[in-house]
Amino acid sequence: RECDGMEVFACMRERRSIRDFTGEGVSDDQLHAILEAGTMAPSAGNMQAREFVIVRSPEARQAVADTTDAGITARGEELTQRWIAHADVIIVICYDPRRMGARYGDKGRGDMSKLDCMGVAQNMMLAVTALGLGSTCVIGFDAHRLSEVLAIPAELTPFLLLPVGRPVGKPQDVY
């Protein structure tokens, strides 16, 4: 079965890193479609060593934002990425190093697990774009604090955050 390649490439061209959200909700159907897109990403050895934590409540989104850092480019003494709390939903993409390690050893516990998560994130971001929503990958956070705040099971390692919401305005040349 052939895919309509033009739609896929158009979606890739339209995808932008969005950090400003309207506050308008993301529906359960949209969230389900985004998660489904993530599960369709390739997985080394089909180990499926990734898990998703969904964060929807305003208090939990703020708690997640409080675990972030703005890196060495922090401006105006802004130490966290506050904008994340304004997304309607935050998807925390985690991996289980035990699953990949069981088959691939140290390489599976490290690089392979992380590469699988990046494929998940790319699929999700393309789905987000196709649905007229916005997002970007966030890796600037304290994984240990995030695990504590969200009560993420110890066997999972949070790898990246995907804040999702309706973008303010029409994204143009923002990356």
mmCIF file of C-alpha atoms in Angstrom:
data_model
loop_
_atom_site.group_PDB
_atom_site.id
_atom_site.type_symbol
_atom_site.label_atom_id
_atom_site.label_comp_id
_atom_site.label_asym_id
_atom_site.label_seq_id
_atom_site.Cartn_x
_atom_site.Cartn_y
_atom_site.Cartn_z
ATOM 1 C CA ARG A 1 0.000 0.000 0.000
ATOM 2 C CA GLU A 2 1.380 3.408 -0.951
ATOM 3 C CA CYS A 3 1.371 6.466 1.286
ATOM 4 C CA ASP A 4 0.654 9.930 -0.011
ATOM 5 C CA GLY A 5 4.232 11.207 0.180
ATOM 6 C CA MET A 6 3.231 14.798 -0.517
ATOM 7 C CA GLU A 7 1.249 14.978 2.719
ATOM 8 C CA VAL A 8 4.152 13.564 4.719
ATOM 9 C CA PHE A 9 6.658 16.026 3.246
ATOM 10 C CA ALA A 10 4.256 18.940 3.662
ATOM 11 C CA CYS A 11 3.886 18.013 7.332
ATOM 12 C CA MET A 12 7.679 17.895 7.722
ATOM 13 C CA ARG A 13 7.979 21.350 6.154
ATOM 14 C CA GLU A 14 5.280 22.784 8.423
ATOM 15 C CA ARG A 15 6.626 21.393 11.712
ATOM 16 C CA ARG A 16 8.044 24.080 13.962
ATOM 17 C CA SER A 17 9.227 24.209 17.562
ATOM 18 C CA ILE A 18 6.325 25.841 19.381
ATOM 19 C CA ARG A 19 6.740 27.369 22.840
ATOM 20 C CA ASP A 20 3.706 29.650 23.011
ATOM 21 C CA PHE A 21 0.260 28.138 23.516
ATOM 22 C CA THR A 22 -3.276 29.579 23.572
ATOM 23 C CA GLY A 23 -4.465 27.526 26.540
ATOM 24 C CA GLU A 24 -7.175 25.975 24.359
ATOM 25 C CA GLY A 25 -7.543 22.266 25.071
ATOM 26 C CA VAL A 26 -6.164 19.258 23.243
ATOM 27 C CA SER A 27 -8.963 16.694 22.899
ATOM 28 C CA ASP A 28 -8.702 13.123 24.137
ATOM 29 C CA ASP A 29 -9.016 11.948 20.515
ATOM 30 C CA GLN A 30 -6.118 14.173 19.459
ATOM 31 C CA LEU A 31 -3.994 12.973 22.373
ATOM 32 C CA HIS A 32 -4.794 9.355 21.501
ATOM 33 C CA ALA A 33 -3.753 9.953 17.861
ATOM 34 C CA ILE A 34 -0.451 11.517 19.003
ATOM 35 C CA LEU A 35 0.283 8.606 21.356
ATOM 36 C CA GLU A 36 -0.619 6.100 18.652
ATOM 37 C CA ALA A 37 1.796 7.814 16.258
ATOM 38 C CA GLY A 38 4.513 7.416 18.887
ATOM 39 C CA THR A 39 3.845 3.715 19.277
ATOM 40 C CA MET A 40 4.251 3.277 15.511
ATOM 41 C CA ALA A 41 7.884 4.434 15.631
ATOM 42 C CA PRO A 42 10.478 1.749 14.971
ATOM 43 C CA SER A 43 11.993 0.003 17.960
ATOM 44 C CA ALA A 44 15.301 -1.875 17.994
ATOM 45 C CA GLY A 45 14.521 -5.585 18.116
ATOM 46 C CA ASN A 46 10.855 -4.587 18.551
ATOM 47 C CA MET A 47 11.609 -4.320 22.271
ATOM 48 C CA GLN A 48 9.168 -1.402 22.706
ATOM 49 C CA ALA A 49 11.193 -0.179 25.685
ATOM 50 C CA ARG A 50 9.389 3.160 25.933
ATOM 51 C CA GLU A 51 6.593 4.362 28.157
ATOM 52 C CA PHE A 52 4.616 7.596 28.211
ATOM 53 C CA VAL A 53 3.536 9.624 31.220
ATOM 54 C CA ILE A 54 0.685 12.036 30.448
ATOM 55 C CA VAL A 55 0.542 15.273 32.442
ATOM 56 C CA ARG A 56 -2.685 17.287 32.157
ATOM 57 C CA SER A 57 -3.515 19.087 35.379
ATOM 58 C CA PRO A 58 -2.276 22.699 35.689
ATOM 59 C CA GLU A 59 -0.589 21.896 39.016
ATOM 60 C CA ALA A 60 1.278 18.900 37.601
ATOM 61 C CA ARG A 61 2.304 20.862 34.465
ATOM 62 C CA GLN A 62 3.724 23.595 36.711
ATOM 63 C CA ALA A 63 5.543 20.994 38.797
ATOM 64 C CA VAL A 64 7.091 19.591 35.596
ATOM 65 C CA ALA A 65 8.124 23.085 34.468
ATOM 66 C CA ASP A 66 9.767 23.579 37.869
ATOM 67 C CA THR A 67 12.107 20.648 37.133
ATOM 68 C CA THR A 68 13.395 22.260 33.935
ATOM 69 C CA ASP A 69 16.391 24.455 33.353
ATOM 70 C CA ALA A 70 16.942 27.174 30.794
ATOM 71 C CA GLY A 71 20.554 26.185 30.230
ATOM 72 C CA ILE A 72 23.485 28.496 29.825
ATOM 73 C CA THR A 73 21.481 30.795 27.559
ATOM 74 C CA ALA A 74 19.085 31.787 30.377
ATOM 75 C CA ARG A 75 17.976 35.372 29.928
ATOM 76 C CA GLY A 76 16.661 37.750 32.545
ATOM 77 C CA GLU A 77 17.497 35.294 35.299
ATOM 78 C CA GLU A 78 14.821 32.918 33.959
ATOM 79 C CA LEU A 79 16.117 29.644 35.334
ATOM 80 C CA THR A 80 13.271 27.350 34.264
ATOM 81 C CA GLN A 81 11.308 26.903 31.074
ATOM 82 C CA ARG A 82 8.039 28.345 32.446
ATOM 83 C CA TRP A 83 6.335 28.241 29.065
ATOM 84 C CA ILE A 84 6.005 24.458 29.382
ATOM 85 C CA ALA A 85 3.290 24.853 32.034
ATOM 86 C CA HIS A 86 1.112 26.669 29.456
ATOM 87 C CA ALA A 87 0.847 23.628 27.188
ATOM 88 C CA ASP A 88 -2.448 21.763 27.554
ATOM 89 C CA VAL A 89 -0.684 18.437 27.961
ATOM 90 C CA ILE A 90 2.893 17.308 28.513
ATOM 91 C CA ILE A 91 3.940 13.878 27.292
ATOM 92 C CA VAL A 92 6.952 12.548 29.166
ATOM 93 C CA ILE A 93 8.724 10.001 26.981
ATOM 94 C CA CYS A 94 10.545 7.486 29.162
ATOM 95 C CA TYR A 95 12.503 4.342 28.470
ATOM 96 C CA ASP A 96 13.019 1.130 30.389
ATOM 97 C CA PRO A 97 16.744 0.328 30.182
ATOM 98 C CA ARG A 98 16.131 -3.201 31.488
ATOM 99 C CA ARG A 99 14.122 -4.213 28.421
ATOM 100 C CA MET A 100 16.738 -3.090 25.912
ATOM 101 C CA GLY A 101 19.608 -4.180 28.127
ATOM 102 C CA ALA A 102 18.227 -7.710 28.334
ATOM 103 C CA ARG A 103 18.834 -8.120 24.623
ATOM 104 C CA TYR A 104 21.571 -5.620 23.750
ATOM 105 C CA GLY A 105 23.543 -5.086 26.965
ATOM 106 C CA ASP A 106 25.063 -1.683 27.735
ATOM 107 C CA LYS A 107 24.472 -0.405 24.201
ATOM 108 C CA GLY A 108 20.760 -1.202 24.571
ATOM 109 C CA ARG A 109 20.505 0.441 27.989
ATOM 110 C CA GLY A 110 22.034 3.645 26.635
ATOM 111 C CA ASP A 111 22.177 4.720 23.019
ATOM 112 C CA MET A 112 19.610 2.329 21.561
ATOM 113 C CA SER A 113 16.946 3.234 24.126
ATOM 114 C CA LYS A 114 17.526 6.937 23.561
ATOM 115 C CA LEU A 115 17.446 6.598 19.774
ATOM 116 C CA ASP A 116 14.154 4.724 20.000
ATOM 117 C CA CYS A 117 12.731 7.585 22.097
ATOM 118 C CA MET A 118 13.825 10.126 19.491
ATOM 119 C CA GLY A 119 11.938 8.187 16.797
ATOM 120 C CA VAL A 120 8.868 8.237 19.034
ATOM 121 C CA ALA A 121 9.235 11.992 19.542
ATOM 122 C CA GLN A 122 9.581 12.655 15.802
ATOM 123 C CA ASN A 123 6.461 10.638 15.001
ATOM 124 C CA MET A 124 4.558 12.433 17.753
ATOM 125 C CA MET A 125 5.690 15.885 16.601
ATOM 126 C CA LEU A 126 4.609 15.128 13.022
ATOM 127 C CA ALA A 127 1.223 13.951 14.317
ATOM 128 C CA VAL A 128 0.968 17.129 16.419
ATOM 129 C CA THR A 129 1.634 19.221 13.296
ATOM 130 C CA ALA A 130 -0.865 17.246 11.199
ATOM 131 C CA LEU A 131 -3.515 17.932 13.871
ATOM 132 C CA GLY A 132 -2.871 21.702 13.764
ATOM 133 C CA LEU A 133 -1.248 21.679 17.195
ATOM 134 C CA GLY A 134 2.238 22.662 18.309
ATOM 135 C CA SER A 135 5.092 21.172 20.320
ATOM 136 C CA THR A 136 8.845 20.858 20.674
ATOM 137 C CA CYS A 137 11.257 18.464 22.382
ATOM 138 C CA VAL A 138 12.568 19.516 25.781
ATOM 139 C CA ILE A 139 15.581 17.754 27.276
ATOM 140 C CA GLY A 140 16.615 20.444 29.767
ATOM 141 C CA PHE A 141 15.229 19.000 32.989
ATOM 142 C CA ASP A 142 16.323 17.154 36.110
ATOM 143 C CA ALA A 143 15.225 13.560 35.461
ATOM 144 C CA HIS A 144 15.528 12.549 39.119
ATOM 145 C CA ARG A 145 13.371 15.458 40.329
ATOM 146 C CA LEU A 146 10.861 14.847 37.533
ATOM 147 C CA SER A 147 10.563 11.186 38.540
ATOM 148 C CA GLU A 148 9.906 12.222 42.133
ATOM 149 C CA VAL A 149 7.361 14.903 41.211
ATOM 150 C CA LEU A 150 5.383 12.605 38.908
ATOM 151 C CA ALA A 151 5.948 9.373 40.882
ATOM 152 C CA ILE A 152 7.438 7.727 37.799
ATOM 153 C CA PRO A 153 8.379 4.116 38.578
ATOM 154 C CA ALA A 154 12.072 3.623 39.349
ATOM 155 C CA GLU A 155 12.579 1.261 36.405
ATOM 156 C CA LEU A 156 11.741 4.054 33.923
ATOM 157 C CA THR A 157 14.119 6.810 32.861
ATOM 158 C CA PRO A 158 12.500 10.082 31.703
ATOM 159 C CA PHE A 159 14.249 11.114 28.488
ATOM 160 C CA LEU A 160 12.343 14.056 27.071
ATOM 161 C CA LEU A 161 9.278 16.221 27.473
ATOM 162 C CA LEU A 162 6.836 16.948 24.693
ATOM 163 C CA PRO A 163 4.593 19.890 25.662
ATOM 164 C CA VAL A 164 1.542 19.941 23.341
ATOM 165 C CA GLY A 165 -1.022 22.667 22.780
ATOM 166 C CA ARG A 166 -2.611 25.015 20.300
ATOM 167 C CA PRO A 167 0.017 27.456 19.015
ATOM 168 C CA VAL A 168 -0.467 31.180 19.403
ATOM 169 C CA GLY A 169 -0.742 32.547 15.874
ATOM 170 C CA LYS A 170 0.426 30.798 12.733
ATOM 171 C CA PRO A 171 3.947 29.410 13.074
ATOM 172 C CA GLN A 172 6.090 30.811 10.265
ATOM 173 C CA ASP A 173 9.828 30.584 10.408
ATOM 174 C CA VAL A 174 10.193 29.685 14.070
ATOM 175 C CA TYR A 175 12.418 26.693 14.757
#
